[in-house]
Short mmCIF file of C-alpha atoms in Angstrom, two decimals:
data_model
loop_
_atom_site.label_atom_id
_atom_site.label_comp_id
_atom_site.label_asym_id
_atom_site.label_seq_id
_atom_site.Cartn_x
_atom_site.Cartn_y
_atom_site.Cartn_z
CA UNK X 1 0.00 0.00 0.00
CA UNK X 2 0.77 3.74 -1.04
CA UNK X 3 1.34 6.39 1.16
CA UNK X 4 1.39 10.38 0.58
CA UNK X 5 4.09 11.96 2.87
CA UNK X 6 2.17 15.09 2.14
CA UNK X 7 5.51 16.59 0.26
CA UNK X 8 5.86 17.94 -3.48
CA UNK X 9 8.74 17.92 -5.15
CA UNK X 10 9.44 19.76 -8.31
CA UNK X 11 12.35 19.67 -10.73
CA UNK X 12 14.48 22.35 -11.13
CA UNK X 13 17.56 22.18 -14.06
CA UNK X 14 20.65 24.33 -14.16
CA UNK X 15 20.31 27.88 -14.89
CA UNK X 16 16.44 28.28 -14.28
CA UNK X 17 16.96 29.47 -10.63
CA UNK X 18 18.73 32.56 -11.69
CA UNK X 19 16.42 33.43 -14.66
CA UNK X 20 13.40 33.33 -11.95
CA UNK X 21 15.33 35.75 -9.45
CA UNK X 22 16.08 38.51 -11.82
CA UNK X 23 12.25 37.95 -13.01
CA UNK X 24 11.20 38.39 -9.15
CA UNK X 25 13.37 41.60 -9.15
CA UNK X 26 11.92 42.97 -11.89
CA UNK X 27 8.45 42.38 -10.58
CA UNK X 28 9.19 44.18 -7.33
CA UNK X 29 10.52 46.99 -8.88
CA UNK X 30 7.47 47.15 -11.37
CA UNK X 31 5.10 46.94 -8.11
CA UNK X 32 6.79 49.32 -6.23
CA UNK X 33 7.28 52.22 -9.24
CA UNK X 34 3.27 51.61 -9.76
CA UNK X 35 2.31 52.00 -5.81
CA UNK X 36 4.63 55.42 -6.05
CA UNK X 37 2.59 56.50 -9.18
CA UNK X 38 -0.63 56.20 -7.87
CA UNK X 39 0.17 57.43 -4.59
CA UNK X 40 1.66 60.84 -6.33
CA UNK X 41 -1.64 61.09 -8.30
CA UNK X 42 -3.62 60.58 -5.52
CA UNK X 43 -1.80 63.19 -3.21
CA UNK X 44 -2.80 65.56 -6.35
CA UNK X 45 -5.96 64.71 -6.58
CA UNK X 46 -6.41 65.32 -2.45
CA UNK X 47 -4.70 68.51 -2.90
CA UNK X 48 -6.94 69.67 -5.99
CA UNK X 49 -10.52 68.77 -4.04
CA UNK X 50 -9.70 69.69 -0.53
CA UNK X 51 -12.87 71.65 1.41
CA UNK X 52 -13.02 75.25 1.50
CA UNK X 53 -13.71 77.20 4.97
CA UNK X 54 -17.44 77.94 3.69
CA UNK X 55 -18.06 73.98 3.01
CA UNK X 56 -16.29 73.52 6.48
CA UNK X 57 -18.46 75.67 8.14
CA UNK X 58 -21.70 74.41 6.25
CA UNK X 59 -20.83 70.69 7.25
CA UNK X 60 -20.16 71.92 11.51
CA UNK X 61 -23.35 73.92 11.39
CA UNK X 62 -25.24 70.50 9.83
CA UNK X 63 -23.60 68.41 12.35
CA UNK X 64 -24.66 71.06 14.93
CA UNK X 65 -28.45 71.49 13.88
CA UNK X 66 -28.19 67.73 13.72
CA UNK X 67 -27.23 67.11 17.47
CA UNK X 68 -29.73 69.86 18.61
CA UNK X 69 -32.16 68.44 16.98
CA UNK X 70 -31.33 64.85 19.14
CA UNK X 71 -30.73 67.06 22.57
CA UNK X 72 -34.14 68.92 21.58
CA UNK X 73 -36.31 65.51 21.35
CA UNK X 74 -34.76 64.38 24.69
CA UNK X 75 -35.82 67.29 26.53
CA UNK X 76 -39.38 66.98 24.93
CA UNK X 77 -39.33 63.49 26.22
CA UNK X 78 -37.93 64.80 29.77
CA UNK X 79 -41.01 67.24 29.58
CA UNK X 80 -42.94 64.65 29.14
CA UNK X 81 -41.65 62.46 31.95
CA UNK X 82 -42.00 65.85 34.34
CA UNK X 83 -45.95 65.73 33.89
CA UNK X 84 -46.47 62.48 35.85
CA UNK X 85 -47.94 62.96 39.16
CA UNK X 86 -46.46 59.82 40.42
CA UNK X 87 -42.84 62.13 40.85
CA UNK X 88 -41.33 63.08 44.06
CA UNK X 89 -40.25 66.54 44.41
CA UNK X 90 -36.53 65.21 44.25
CA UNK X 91 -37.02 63.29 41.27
CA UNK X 92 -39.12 66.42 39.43
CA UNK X 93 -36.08 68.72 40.77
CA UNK X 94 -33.20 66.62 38.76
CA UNK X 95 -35.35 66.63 35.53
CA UNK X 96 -35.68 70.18 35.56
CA UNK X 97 -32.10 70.58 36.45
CA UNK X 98 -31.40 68.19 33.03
CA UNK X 99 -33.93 70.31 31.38
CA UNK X 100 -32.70 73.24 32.15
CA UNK X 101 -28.87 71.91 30.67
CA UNK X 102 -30.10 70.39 27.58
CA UNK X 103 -31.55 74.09 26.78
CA UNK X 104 -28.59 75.68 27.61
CA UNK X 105 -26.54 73.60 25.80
CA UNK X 106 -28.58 74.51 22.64
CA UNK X 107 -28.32 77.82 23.13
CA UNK X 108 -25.79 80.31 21.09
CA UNK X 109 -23.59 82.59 22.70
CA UNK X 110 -25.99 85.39 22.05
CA UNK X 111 -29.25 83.75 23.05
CA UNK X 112 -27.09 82.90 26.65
CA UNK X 113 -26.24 86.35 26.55
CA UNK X 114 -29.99 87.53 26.51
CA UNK X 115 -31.21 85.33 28.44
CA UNK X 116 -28.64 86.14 31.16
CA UNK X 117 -30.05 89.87 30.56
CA UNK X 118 -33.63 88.75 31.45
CA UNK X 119 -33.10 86.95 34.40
CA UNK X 120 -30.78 90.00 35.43
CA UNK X 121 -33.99 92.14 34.52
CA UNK X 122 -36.56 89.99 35.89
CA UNK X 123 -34.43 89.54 39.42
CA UNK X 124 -34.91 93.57 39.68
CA UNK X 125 -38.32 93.89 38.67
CA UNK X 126 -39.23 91.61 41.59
CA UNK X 127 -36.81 93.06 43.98
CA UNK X 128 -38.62 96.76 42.92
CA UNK X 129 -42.02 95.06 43.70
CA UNK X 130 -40.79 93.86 46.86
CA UNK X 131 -39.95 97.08 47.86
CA UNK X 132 -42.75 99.13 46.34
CA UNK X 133 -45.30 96.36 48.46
CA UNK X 134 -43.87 96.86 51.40
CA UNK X 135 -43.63 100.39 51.11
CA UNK X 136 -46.86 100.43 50.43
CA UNK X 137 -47.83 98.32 53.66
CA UNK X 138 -46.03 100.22 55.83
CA UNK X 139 -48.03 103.46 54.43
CA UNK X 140 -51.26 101.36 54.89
CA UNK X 141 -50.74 100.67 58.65
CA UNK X 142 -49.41 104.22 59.68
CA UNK X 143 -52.12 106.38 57.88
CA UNK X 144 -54.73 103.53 59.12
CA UNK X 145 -53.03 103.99 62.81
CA UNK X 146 -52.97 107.89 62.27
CA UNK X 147 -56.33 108.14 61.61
CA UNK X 148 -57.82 105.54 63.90
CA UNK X 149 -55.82 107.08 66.68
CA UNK X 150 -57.47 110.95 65.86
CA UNK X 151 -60.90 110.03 65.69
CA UNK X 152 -60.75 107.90 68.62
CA UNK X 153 -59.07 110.75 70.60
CA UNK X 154 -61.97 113.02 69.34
CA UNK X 155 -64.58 110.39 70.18
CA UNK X 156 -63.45 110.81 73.88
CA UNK X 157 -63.39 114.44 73.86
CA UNK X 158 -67.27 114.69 72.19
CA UNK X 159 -68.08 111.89 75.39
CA UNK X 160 -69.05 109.07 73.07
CA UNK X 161 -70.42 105.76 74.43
CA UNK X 162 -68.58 103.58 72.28
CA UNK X 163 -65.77 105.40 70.50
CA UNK X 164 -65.20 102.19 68.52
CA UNK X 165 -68.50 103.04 66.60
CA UNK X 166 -67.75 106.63 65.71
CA UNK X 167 -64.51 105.16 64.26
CA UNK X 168 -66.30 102.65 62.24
CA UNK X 169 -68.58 105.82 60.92
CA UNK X 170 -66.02 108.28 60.42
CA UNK X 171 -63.22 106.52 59.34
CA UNK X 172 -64.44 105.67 55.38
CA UNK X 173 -64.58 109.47 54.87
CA UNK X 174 -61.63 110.15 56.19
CA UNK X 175 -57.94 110.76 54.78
CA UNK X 176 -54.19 111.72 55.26
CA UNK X 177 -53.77 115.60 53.17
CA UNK X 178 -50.66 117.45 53.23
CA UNK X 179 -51.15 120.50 55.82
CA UNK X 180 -51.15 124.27 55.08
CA UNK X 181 -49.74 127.31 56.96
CA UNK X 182 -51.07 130.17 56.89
CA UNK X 183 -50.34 130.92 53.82
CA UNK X 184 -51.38 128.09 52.27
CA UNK X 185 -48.19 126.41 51.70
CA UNK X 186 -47.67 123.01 51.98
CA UNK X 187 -45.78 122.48 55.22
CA UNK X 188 -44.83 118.86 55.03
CA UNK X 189 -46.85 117.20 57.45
CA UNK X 190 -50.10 114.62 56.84
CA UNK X 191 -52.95 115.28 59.35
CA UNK X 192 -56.46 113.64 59.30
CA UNK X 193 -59.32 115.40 57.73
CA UNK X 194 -62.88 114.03 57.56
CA UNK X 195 -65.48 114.54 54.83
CA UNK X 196 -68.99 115.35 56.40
CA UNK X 197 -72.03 115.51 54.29
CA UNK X 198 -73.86 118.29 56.57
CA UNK X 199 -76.66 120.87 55.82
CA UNK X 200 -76.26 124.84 55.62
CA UNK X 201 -78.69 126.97 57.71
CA UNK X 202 -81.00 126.92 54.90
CA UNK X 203 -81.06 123.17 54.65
CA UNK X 204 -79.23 122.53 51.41
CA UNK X 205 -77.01 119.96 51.22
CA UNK X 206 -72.91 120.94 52.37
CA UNK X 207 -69.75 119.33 52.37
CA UNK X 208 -67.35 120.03 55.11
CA UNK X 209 -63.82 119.65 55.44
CA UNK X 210 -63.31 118.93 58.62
CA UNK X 211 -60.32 117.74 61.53
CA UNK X 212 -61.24 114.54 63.55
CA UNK X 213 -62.22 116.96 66.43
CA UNK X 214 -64.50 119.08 64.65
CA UNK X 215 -66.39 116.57 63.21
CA UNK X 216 -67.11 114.56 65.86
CA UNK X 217 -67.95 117.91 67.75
CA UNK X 218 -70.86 118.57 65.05
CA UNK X 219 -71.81 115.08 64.80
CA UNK X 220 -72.69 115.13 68.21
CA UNK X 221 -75.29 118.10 67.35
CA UNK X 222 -76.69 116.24 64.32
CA UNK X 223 -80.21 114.01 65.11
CA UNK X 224 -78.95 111.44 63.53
CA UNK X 225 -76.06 110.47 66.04
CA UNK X 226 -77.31 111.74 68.97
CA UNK X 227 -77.81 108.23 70.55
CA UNK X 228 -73.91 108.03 70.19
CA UNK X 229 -72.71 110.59 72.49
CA UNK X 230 -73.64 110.96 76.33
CA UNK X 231 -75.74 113.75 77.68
CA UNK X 232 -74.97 116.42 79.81
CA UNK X 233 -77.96 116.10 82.16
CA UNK X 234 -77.83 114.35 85.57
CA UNK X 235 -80.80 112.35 85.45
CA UNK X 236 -82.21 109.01 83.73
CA UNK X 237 -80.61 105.64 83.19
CA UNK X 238 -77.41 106.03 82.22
CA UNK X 239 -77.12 109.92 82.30
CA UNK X 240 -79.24 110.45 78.81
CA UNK X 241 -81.62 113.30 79.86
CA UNK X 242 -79.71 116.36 78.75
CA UNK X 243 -79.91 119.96 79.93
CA UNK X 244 -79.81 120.99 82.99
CA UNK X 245 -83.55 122.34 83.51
CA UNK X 246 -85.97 120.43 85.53
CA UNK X 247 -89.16 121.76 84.04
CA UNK X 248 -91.35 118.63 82.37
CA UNK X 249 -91.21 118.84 78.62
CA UNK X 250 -94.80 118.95 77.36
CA UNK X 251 -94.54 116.00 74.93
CA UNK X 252 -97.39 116.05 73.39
CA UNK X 253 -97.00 119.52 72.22
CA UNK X 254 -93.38 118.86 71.02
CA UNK X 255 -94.95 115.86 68.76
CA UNK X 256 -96.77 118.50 67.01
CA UNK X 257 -93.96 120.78 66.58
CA UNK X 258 -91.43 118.95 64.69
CA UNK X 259 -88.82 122.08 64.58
CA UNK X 260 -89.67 122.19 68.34
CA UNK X 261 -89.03 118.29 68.98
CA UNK X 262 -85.92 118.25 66.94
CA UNK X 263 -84.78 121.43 69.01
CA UNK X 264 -85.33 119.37 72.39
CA UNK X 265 -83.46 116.22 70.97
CA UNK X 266 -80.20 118.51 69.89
CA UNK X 267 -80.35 119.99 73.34
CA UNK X 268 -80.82 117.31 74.95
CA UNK X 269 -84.23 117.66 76.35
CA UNK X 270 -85.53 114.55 75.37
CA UNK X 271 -83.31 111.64 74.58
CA UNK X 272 -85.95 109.75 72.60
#
């Protein structure tokens, strides 16, 4: 039986060796002369098609709108994700904080620059509002305390039961104005004064500029709020019978007297 020592063997006669070597040289040096060709017309051909600066700058700007494009559809999903209720405020705080880089990241130097400019401008618009509301409170509670303070005062002085409800009457019609000397210049200072609707001697209608004091004074003489102020009389529950004269009224001639009965009320004859 055969057997294949896996080796070939080939003949080879005297001067055939060298004949293949200088063939094999030859070769190479063909090979390598044709690589250096091509690689000289390819270096030309790089150098006559190389990009310009505009098609460099169109290509970054594409790669650019490309990528905000990406960063813009993750925040809309991150949006997205911020609307379920199921969040805890930690969780809702880092997607806004994401949020809030994605956009920033998208943003050009000028639109950074602006926006920088209207949180600068919204940070003094509140800090303005701050200040002008509680400017404004502080005004509130000292012309409130100002006034409430002179009517009360005057409510003493006119012997009113409750001073609390002449307060509650007068102070609606009653304001801070800038005082005037005696020349009518403005001096500086706020005092109280009180608008009274009142009636002239011949009954029209009047309105009055008065101080706390004065009218509270002239309330006290007007029917309508005598059952405010105490009388000056002695007698009757709780001091209401004013005047100081003992004589009975004759009541039934006062009811048909109306100037009369009025008269008696403001003086304090009768008390009802």
């Amino acid at each position: 039986m055969l057997k294949f020592d896996g080796k070939i063997w080939i003949n080879v006669y005297d001067g055939e060796g060298s004949t293949d070597g200088a063939a094999g040289a030859a070769g190479a040096a063909g090979a390598a002369g044709a690589a250096g060709a091509a690689g000289a017309a390819g270096a030309a051909a790089g150098a006559a098609g190389k990009f310009s600066q505009e098609d460099l700058n169109r290509f970054l700007a594409n790669e650019k709108r490309k990528w905000n494009e990406q960063k813009q559809t993750l925040v809309d999903e991150l949006e997205a994700l911020r609307q379920k209720s199921n969040l805890t405020d930690e969780e809702r705080q880092a997607l806004d904080g994401r949020i809030e880089a994605l956009n920033t990241e998208m943003m050009t130097k000028e639109q950074l620059a602006q926006r920088e400019r209207d949180k600068l401008e919204k940070g003094y618009k509140q800090q303005v509002e701050g200040l002008t509301l509680e400017r404004e409170s502080w005004k509130s509670r000292y012309t409130d305390a100002t006034i409430v303070r002179a009517i009360t005062d005057a409510a003493v002085l006119s012997d009113a039961f409750v001073p609390g409800q002449i307060v509650a009457i007068v102070r609606p019609q009653t304001r801070l104005v800038e005082e005037l000397d005696g020349e009518g210049k403005p001096t500086g200072n706020l005092i109280p004064k009180v608008t009274l609707e009142d009636k002239d001697k011949d009954g029209k209608s009047v309105t009055l500029e008065l101080s706390p004091v004065e009218a509270v004074k002239r309330m006290k003489e007007m029917d309508n709020y005598l059952n405010l102020f105490k009388g000056e009389g002695t007698g009757g529950i709780g001091g209401m019978n004013r005047g100081g004269s003992t004589k009975q009224q004759d009541v039934k001639s006062l009811a048909k007297d109306p100037a009369r009965y009025r008269e008696a009320r403001k003086t304090g004859k009768l008390n009802f």
